Coordinates of C-alpha atoms and ligand atoms in Angstrom, one line a residue:
X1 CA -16.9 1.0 31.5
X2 CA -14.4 3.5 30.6
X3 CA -12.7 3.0 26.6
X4 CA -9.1 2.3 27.2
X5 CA -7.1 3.6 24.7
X6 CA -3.4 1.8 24.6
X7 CA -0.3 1.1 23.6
X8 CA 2.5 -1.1 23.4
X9 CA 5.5 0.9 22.8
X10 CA 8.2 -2.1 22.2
X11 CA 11.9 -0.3 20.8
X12 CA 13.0 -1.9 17.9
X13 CA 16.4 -3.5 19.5
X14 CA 16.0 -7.3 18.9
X15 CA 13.2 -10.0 19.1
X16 CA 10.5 -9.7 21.3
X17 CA 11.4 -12.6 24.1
X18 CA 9.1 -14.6 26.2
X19 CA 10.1 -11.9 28.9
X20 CA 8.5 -8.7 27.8
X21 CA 5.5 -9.7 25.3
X22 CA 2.7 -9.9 28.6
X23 CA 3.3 -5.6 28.1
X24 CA 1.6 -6.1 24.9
X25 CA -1.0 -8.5 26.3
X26 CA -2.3 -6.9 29.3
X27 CA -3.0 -3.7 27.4
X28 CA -4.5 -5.6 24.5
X29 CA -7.0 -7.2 26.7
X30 CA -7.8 -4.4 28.2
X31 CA -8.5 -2.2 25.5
X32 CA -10.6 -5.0 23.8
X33 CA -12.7 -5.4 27.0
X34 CA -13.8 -1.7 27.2
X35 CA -14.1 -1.7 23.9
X36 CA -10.9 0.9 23.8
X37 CA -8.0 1.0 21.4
X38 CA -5.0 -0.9 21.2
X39 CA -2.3 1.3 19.4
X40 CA 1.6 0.1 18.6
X41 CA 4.2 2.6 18.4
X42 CA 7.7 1.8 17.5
X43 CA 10.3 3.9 19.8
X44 CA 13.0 4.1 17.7
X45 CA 14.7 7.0 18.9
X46 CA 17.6 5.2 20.5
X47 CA 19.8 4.7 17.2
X48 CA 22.5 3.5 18.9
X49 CA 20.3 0.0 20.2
X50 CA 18.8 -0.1 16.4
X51 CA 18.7 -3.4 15.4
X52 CA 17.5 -3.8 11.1
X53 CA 14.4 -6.1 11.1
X54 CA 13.3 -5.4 14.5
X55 CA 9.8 -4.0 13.7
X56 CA 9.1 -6.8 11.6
X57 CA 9.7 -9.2 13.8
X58 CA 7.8 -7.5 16.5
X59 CA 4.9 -7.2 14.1
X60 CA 5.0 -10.8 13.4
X61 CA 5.3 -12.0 16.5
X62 CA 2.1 -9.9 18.1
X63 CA -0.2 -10.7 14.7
X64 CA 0.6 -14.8 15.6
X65 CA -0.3 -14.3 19.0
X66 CA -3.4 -12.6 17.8
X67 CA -2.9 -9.1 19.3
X68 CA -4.0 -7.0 16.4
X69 CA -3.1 -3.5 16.4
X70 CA -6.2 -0.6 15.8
X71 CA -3.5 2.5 15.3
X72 CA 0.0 1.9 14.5
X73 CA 2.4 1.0 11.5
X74 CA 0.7 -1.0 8.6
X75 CA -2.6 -0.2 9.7
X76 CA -2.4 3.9 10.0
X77 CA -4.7 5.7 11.8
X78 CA -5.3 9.1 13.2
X79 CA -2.2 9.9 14.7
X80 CA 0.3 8.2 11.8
X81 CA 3.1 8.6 11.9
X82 CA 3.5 5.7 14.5
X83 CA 7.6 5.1 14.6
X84 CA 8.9 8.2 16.4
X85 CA 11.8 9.0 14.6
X86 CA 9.3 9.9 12.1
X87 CA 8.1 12.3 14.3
X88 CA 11.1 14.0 15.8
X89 CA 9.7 17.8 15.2
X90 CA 6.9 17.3 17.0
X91 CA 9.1 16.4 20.2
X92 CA 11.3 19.5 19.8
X93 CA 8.0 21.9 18.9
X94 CA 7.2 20.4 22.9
X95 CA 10.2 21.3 24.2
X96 CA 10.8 24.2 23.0
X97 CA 7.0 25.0 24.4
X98 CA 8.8 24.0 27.9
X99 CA 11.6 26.2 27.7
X100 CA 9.6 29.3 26.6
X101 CA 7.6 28.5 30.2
X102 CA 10.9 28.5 31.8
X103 CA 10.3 24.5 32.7
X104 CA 13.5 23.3 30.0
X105 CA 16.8 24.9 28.8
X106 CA 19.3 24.2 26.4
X107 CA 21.9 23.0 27.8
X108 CA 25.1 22.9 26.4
X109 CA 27.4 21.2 29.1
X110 CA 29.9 18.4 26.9
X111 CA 30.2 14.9 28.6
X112 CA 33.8 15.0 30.3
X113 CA 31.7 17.9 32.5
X114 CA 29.0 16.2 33.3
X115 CA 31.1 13.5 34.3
X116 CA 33.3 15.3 36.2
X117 CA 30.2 16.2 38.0
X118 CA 29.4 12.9 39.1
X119 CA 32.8 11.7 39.7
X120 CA 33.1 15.0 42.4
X121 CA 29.7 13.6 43.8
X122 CA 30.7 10.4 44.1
X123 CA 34.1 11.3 46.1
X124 CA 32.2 13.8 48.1
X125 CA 29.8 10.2 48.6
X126 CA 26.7 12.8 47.9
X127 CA 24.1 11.5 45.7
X128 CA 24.5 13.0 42.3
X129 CA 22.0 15.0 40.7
X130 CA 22.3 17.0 37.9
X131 CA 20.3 19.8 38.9
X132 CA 23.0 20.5 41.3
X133 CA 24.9 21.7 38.6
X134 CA 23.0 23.3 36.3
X135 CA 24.7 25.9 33.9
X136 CA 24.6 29.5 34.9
X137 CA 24.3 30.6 31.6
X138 CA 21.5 29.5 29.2
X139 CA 22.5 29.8 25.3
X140 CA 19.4 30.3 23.3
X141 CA 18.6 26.8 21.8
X142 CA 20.2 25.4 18.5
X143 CA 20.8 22.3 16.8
X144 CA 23.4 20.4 18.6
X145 CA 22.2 21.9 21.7
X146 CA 20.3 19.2 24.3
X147 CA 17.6 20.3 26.1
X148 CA 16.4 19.1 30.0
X149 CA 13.9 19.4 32.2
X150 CA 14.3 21.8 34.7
X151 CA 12.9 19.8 38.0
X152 CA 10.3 20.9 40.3
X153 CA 11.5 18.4 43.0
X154 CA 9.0 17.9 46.0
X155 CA 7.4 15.2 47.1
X156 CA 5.1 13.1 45.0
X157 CA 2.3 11.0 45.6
X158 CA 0.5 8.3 42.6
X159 CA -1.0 5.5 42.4
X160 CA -0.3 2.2 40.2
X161 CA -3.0 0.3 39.3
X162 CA -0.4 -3.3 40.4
X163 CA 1.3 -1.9 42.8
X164 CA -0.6 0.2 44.6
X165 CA -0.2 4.0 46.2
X166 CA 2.9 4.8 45.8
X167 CA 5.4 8.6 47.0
X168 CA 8.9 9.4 46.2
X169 CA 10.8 11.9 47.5
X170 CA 12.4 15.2 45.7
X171 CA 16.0 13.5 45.8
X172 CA 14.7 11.0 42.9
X173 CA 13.7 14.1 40.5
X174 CA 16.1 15.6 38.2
X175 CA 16.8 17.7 35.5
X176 CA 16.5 14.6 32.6
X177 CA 17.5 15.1 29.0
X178 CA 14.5 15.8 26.8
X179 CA 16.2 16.3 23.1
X180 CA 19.5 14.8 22.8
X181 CA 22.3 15.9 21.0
X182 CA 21.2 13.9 18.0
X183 CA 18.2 16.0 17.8
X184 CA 16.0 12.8 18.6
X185 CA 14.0 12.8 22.2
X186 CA 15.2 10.9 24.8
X187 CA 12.6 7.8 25.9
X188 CA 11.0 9.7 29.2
X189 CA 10.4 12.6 26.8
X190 CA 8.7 11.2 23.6
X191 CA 6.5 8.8 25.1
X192 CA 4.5 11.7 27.2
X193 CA 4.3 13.4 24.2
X194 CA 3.1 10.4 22.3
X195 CA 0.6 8.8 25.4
X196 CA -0.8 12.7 25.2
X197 CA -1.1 13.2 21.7
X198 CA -2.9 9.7 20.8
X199 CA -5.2 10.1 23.7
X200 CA -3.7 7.0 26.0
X201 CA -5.2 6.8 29.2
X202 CA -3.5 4.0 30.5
X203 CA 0.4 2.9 30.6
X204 CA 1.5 -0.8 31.2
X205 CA 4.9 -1.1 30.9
X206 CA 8.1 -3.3 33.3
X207 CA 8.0 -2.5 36.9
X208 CA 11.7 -0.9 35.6
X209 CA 9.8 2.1 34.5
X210 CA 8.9 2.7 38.1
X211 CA 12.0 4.5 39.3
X212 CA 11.8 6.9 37.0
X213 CA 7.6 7.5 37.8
X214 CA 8.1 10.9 39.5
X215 CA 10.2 12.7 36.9
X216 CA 7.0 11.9 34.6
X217 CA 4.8 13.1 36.9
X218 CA 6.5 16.1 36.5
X219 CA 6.6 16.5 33.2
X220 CA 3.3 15.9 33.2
X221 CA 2.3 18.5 35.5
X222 CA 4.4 21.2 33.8
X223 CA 2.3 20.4 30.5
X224 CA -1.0 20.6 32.3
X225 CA -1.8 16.9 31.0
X226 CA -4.0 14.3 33.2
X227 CA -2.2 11.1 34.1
X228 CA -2.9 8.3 32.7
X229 CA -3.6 4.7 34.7
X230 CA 0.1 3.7 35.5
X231 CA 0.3 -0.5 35.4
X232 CA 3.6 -1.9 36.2
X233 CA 4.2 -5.2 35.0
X234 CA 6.2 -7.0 37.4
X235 CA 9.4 -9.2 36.0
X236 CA 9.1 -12.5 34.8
X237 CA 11.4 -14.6 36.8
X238 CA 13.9 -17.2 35.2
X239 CA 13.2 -20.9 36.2
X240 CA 16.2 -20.1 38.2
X241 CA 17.7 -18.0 41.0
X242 CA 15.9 -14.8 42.1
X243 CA 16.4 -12.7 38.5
X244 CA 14.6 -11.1 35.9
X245 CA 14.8 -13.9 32.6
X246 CA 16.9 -12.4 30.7
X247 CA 18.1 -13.7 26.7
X248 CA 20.5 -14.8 28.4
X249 CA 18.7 -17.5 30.4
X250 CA 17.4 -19.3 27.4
X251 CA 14.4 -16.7 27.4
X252 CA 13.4 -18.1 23.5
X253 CA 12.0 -15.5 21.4
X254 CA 8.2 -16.2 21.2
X255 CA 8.7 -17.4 17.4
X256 CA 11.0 -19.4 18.1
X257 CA 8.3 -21.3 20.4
X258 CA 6.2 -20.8 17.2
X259 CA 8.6 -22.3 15.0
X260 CA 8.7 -25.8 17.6
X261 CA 5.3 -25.9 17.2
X262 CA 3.6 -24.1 20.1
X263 CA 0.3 -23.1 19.3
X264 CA -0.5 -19.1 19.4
X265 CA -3.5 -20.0 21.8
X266 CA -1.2 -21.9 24.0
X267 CA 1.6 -19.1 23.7
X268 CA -1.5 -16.4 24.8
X269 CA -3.1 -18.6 27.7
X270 CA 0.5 -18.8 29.5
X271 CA 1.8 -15.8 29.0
X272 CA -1.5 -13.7 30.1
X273 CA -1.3 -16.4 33.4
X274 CA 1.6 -15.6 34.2
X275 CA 0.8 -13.3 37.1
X276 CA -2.3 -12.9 36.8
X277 CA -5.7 -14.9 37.3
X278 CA -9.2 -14.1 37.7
X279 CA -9.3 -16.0 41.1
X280 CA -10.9 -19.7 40.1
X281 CA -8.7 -22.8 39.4
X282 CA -9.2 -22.3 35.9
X283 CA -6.4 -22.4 33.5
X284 CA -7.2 -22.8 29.9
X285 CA -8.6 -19.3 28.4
X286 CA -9.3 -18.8 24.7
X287 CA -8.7 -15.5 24.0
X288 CA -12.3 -14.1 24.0
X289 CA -12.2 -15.8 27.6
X290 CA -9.5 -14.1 28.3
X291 CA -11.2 -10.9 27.0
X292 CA -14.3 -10.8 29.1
X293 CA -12.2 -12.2 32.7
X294 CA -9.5 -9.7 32.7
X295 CA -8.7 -7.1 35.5
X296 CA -6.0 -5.4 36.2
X297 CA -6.2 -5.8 39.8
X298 CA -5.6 -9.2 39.7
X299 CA -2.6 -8.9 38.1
X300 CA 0.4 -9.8 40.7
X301 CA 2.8 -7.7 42.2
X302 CA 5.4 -9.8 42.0
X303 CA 7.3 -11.7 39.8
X304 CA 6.4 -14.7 38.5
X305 CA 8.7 -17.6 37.3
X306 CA 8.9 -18.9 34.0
X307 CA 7.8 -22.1 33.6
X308 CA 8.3 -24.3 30.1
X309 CA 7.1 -27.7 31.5
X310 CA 3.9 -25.6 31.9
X311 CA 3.6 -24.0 28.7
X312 CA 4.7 -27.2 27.1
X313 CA 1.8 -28.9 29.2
X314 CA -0.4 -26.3 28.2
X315 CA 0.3 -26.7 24.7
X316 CA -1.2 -30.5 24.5
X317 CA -4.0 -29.0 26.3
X318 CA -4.4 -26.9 23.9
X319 CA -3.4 -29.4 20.8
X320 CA -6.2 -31.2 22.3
X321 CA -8.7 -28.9 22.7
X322 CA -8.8 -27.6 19.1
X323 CA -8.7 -31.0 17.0
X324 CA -11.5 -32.1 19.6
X325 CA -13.6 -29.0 18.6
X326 CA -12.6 -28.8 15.3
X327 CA -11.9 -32.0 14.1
X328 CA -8.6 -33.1 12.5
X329 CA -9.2 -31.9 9.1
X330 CA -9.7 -28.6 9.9
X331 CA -6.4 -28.9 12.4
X332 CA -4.4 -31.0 10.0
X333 CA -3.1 -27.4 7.8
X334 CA -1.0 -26.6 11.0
X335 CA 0.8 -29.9 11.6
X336 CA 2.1 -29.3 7.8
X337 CA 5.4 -27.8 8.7
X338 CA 5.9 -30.2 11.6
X339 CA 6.4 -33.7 9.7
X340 CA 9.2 -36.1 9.7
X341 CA 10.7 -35.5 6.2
X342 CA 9.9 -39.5 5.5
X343 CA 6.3 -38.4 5.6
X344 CA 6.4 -36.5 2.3
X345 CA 5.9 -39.3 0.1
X346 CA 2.8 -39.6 1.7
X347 CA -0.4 -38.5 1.5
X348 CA -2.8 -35.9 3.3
X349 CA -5.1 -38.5 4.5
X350 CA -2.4 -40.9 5.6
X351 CA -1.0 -38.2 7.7
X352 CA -4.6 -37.4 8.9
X353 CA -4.9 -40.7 10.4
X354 CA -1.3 -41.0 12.1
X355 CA -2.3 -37.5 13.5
X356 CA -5.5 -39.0 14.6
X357 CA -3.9 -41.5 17.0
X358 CA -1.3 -39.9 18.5
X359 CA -2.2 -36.0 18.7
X360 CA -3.1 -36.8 22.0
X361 CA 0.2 -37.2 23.0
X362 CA 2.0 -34.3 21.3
X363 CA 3.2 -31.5 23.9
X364 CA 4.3 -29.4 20.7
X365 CA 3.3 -30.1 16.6
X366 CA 7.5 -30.8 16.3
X367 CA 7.4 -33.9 18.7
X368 CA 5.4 -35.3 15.5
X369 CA 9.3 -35.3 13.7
X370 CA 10.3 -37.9 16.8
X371 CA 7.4 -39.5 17.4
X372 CA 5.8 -40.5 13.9
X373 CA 8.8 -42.2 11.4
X374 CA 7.7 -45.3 11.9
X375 CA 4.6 -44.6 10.2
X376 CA 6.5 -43.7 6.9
X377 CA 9.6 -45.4 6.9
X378 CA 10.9 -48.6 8.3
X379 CA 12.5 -48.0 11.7
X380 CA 16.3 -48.5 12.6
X381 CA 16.7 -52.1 13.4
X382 CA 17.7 -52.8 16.6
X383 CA 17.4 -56.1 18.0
X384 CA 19.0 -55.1 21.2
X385 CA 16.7 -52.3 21.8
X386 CA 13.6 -55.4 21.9
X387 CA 15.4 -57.4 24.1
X388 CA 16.3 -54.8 26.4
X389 CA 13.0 -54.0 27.0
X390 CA 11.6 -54.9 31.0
X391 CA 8.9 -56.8 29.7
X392 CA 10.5 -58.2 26.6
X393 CA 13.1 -59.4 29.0
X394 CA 11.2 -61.9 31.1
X395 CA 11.5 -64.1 28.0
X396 CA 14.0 -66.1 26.2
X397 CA 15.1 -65.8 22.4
X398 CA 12.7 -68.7 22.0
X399 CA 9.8 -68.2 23.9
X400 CA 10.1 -64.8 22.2
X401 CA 10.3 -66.2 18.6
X402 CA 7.5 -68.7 19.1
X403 CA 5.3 -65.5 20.5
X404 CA 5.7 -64.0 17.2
X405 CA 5.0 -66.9 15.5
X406 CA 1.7 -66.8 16.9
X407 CA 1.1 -63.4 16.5
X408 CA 2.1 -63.6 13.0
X409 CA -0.6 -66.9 12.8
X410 CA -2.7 -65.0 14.4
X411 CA -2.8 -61.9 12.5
X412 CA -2.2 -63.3 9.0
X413 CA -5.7 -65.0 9.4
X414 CA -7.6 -61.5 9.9
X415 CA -9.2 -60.9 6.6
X416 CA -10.6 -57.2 7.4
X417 CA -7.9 -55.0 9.1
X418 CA -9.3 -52.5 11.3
X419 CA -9.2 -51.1 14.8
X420 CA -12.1 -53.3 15.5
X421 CA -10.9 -56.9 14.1
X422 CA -7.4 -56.2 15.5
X423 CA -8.9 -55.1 19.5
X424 CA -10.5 -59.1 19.2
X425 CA -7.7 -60.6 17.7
X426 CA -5.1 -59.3 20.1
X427 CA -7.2 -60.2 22.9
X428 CA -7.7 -63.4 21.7
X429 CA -3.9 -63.6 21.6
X430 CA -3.8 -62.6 24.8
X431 CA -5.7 -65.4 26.1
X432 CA -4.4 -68.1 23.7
X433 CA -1.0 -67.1 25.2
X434 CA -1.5 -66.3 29.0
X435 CA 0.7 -63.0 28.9
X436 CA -0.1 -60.0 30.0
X437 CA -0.7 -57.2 28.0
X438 CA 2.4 -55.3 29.1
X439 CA 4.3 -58.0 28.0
X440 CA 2.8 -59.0 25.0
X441 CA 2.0 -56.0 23.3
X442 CA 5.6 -54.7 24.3
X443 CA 7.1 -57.2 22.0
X444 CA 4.7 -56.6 19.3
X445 CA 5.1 -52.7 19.8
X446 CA 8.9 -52.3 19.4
X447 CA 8.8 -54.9 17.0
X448 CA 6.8 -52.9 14.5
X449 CA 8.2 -49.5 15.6
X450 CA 11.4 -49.9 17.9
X451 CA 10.0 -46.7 19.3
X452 CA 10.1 -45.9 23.3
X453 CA 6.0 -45.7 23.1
X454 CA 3.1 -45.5 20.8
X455 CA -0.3 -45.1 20.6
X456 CA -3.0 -48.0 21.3
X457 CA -1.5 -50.9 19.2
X458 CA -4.9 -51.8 17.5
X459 CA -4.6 -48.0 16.2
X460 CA -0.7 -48.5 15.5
X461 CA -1.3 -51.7 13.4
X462 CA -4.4 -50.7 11.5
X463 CA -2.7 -47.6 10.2
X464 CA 0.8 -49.6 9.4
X465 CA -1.2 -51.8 7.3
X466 CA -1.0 -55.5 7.7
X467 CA 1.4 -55.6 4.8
X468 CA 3.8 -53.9 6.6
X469 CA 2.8 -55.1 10.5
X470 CA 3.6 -58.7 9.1
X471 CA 6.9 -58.0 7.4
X472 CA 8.2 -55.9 10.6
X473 CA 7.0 -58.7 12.5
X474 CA 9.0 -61.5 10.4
X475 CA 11.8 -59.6 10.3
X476 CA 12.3 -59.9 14.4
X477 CA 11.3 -63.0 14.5
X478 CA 13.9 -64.7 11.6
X479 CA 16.3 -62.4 13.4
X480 CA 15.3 -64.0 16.3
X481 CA 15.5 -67.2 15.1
X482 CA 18.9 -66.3 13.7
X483 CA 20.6 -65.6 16.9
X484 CA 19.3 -69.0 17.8
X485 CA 21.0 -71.3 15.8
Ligands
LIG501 N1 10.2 1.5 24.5 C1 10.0 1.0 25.9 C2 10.6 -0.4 25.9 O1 10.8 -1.0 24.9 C3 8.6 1.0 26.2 C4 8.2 1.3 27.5 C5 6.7 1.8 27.5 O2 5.9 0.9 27.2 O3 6.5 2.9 27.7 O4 10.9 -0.8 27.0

């Protein structure tokens, strides 16, 4: 298999959303597969769109998801530097190569030209190209100057490994800007340069690149360089509507989804199966899985809609999956963050065994800040709430009180409380009383926690203690007995 030697080229203008982190994925996988190189590169050259604290973020947010880079900032590597402002020279030294082979030219038309160009296009309703107008005369190139392309248009013929053999015509070629005014290369410039110099031989970037395809196959035909495998990644969709997800439609940044307690697996198994598969039914992938059953031929050609019931589904899964393999211990360290802040007077192996009983109903580590404060404080008394409930309902205030007066019998008598004694005991009481479980164990339930659901009760009341499982139970029951009189 051939080494594929990649890159994710993210510019530094925000976070990295949910939206355009599968451009780092696909080429991580595939350069880990061949056993290839995964290089990041910061493209930094758009000053204007700079946004302080960018890089960090995108560096955080690919070393949680476990896409470590082989070349690129922190880690050097042969062709440092890896932010390409760093490197503006180099960008001019190739341009200036171009214009001494006649294939660029300084060019050193102002803006209120050029637009006048394209207004006169526009009212002539010709499409505008700037080529059309290029300058008759050429100054010799200084700083200040911009320098473009001069087009060879004709037709052109590639093929992308997604979206298979493609052609454009000469009217989509143009004379682009290479070096700006600002003496930094424009994007469609530096990152030939860059793919060339660091050896890439395969590009996956947003199917947005795609228009703009034939004016780098140009460019790299006038530097004699071989193209490299051209991926375009299709849009992700918004749950919504027929559009690209955008910030705009809540498209979280991926550590934000870290910071609610979605697990990096989780975060890497949706994202790398959303559009694409490997053709089975399967749908959880570690990523060594991931690794070996990757192909870029499988990814989709079109766009696939973001789903957060699904990653949110996937997330149990995989909150599931690890304490199962691993045990809780070993899981426990990540739930740390995640803990109502009535837990902290407790300790680690308290916490271990509330985890224990209800991890297998988390979707995210944060639904532990809802679902747990029972377990470490009392919870917000609410008689109504009991009596309210469908099953608690089929009852009167008195039936009800003399229920939990045998419960409270019942349970007062067990001299070892554990998961086993209490399983027998609530039977028991089950039998002794005639109810059904639903209806029992309801009234027991939201009388200890007053919480919509909880795990097994035997579980619930051998972790609350029979200290406290009696004195929640009293308490509903005088206020029971209260409302009676
Ligand atoms: N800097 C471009 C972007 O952030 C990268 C495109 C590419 O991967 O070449 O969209």
């Amino acid at each position: 298999m051939k080494k594929i030697i990649t890159r994710f080229a993210p510019s530094p203008t925000g976070y990295i959303h949910i939206g355009n982190v599968r451009s780092a994925i696909y080429p991580y996988l595939a350069a880990r597969q061949s056993g290839g190189t995964f290089i990041l590169r910061i493209e930094d050259t758009d000053q204007a769109r700079y946004v302080e604290g960018a890089t960090e973020l995108i560096m955080d947010t690919l070393k949680w998801l476990g896409l470590e880079w082989d070349e690129g900032p922190e880690v050097g590597g042969p062709h440092a530097p890896y932010f390409q402002t760093e490197r503006k020279e180099l960008y001019l030294e190739w341009a200036k190569k171009l214009i001494a082979d006649g294939r660029a030219y300084a060019d050193p038309t102002d803006s209120d030209t050029i637009q006048s160009y394209r207004d006169a296009d526009n009212a002539k309703k010709i499409p505008y190209l700037y080529r059309n107008h290029r300058p008759e005369n050429i100054p010799e190139w200084q700083p200040g100057i911009p320098i473009r392309f001069k087009a060879d248009p004709k037709p052109r013929k590639w093929h992308d490994e997604v979206m298979g053999d493609l052609s454009a015509g000469p009217e989509v070629q143009d004379d682009i800007v290479l070096i700006k005014k600002d003496g930094l290369p424009t994007y469609n410039f530096a990152h030939i340069v860059d793919d060339f110099l660091m050896n890439v031989n395969m590009v996956a970037r947003g199917v947005e690149y795609l228009s703009s395809t034939p004016n780098y196959l140009a460019l790299y035909e006038a530097f004699g360089i071989e193209q490299p495998l051209l991926v375009s990644l299709p849009h992700i969709l918004a749950p919504q509507g027929n559009k690209k997800l955008g910030k705009r439609d809540g498209a979280k940044s991926v550590t934000e989804y870290r910071d609610d307690g979605v697990l990096p697996e989780a975060m890497l198994n949706y994202l790398a199966c959303l559009g694409w598969n490997d053709g089975t039914e399967q749908e959880i992938y570690t990523k060594e899985e991931l690794i070996e059953k990757f192909s870029l031929d499988r990814i989709q050609n079109s766009g696939a809609r973001y789903d957060e019931v699904k990653l949110l589904w996937m997330n149990g899964q995989w909150i599931r999956k690890l304490v199962d393999e691993h045990g809780i211990d070993k899981f426990y360290e990540r739930t740390l963050a995640f803990w109502p802040d009535s837990a902290k007077n407790y300790d680690d192996d308290y916490k271990k065994r509330v985890f224990a009983i209800i991890y297998d109903r988390l979707k995210t580590l944060s639904d532990l800040r809802e679902m747990t404060g029972y377990f470490f404080e009392d919870p917000k008394f609410d008689i109504e709430q009991l009596l309210n409930n469908k099953f608690v309902k089929r009852f009167s205030e008195q039936e009800l009180s003399s229920l939990l007066g045998t419960t409270i019998s019942k349970l007062e008598g067990l001299n070892n409380w554990n998961e086993e004694s209490l399983k027998v005991a609530l039977n028991q009481l089950l039998e002794a009383t005639g109810k059904k479980p639903a209806e029992l164990f309801s009234l027991i339930r939201i009388s200890v926690s007053f919480a919509p659901f909880s795990p097994a009760l035997d579980y619930t009341l051998d972790v609350l203690g029979k200290e406290t499982t009696m004195s929640r139970l009293n308490k509903v029951k005088n206020a029971l007995l209260l409302d009676q009189q």
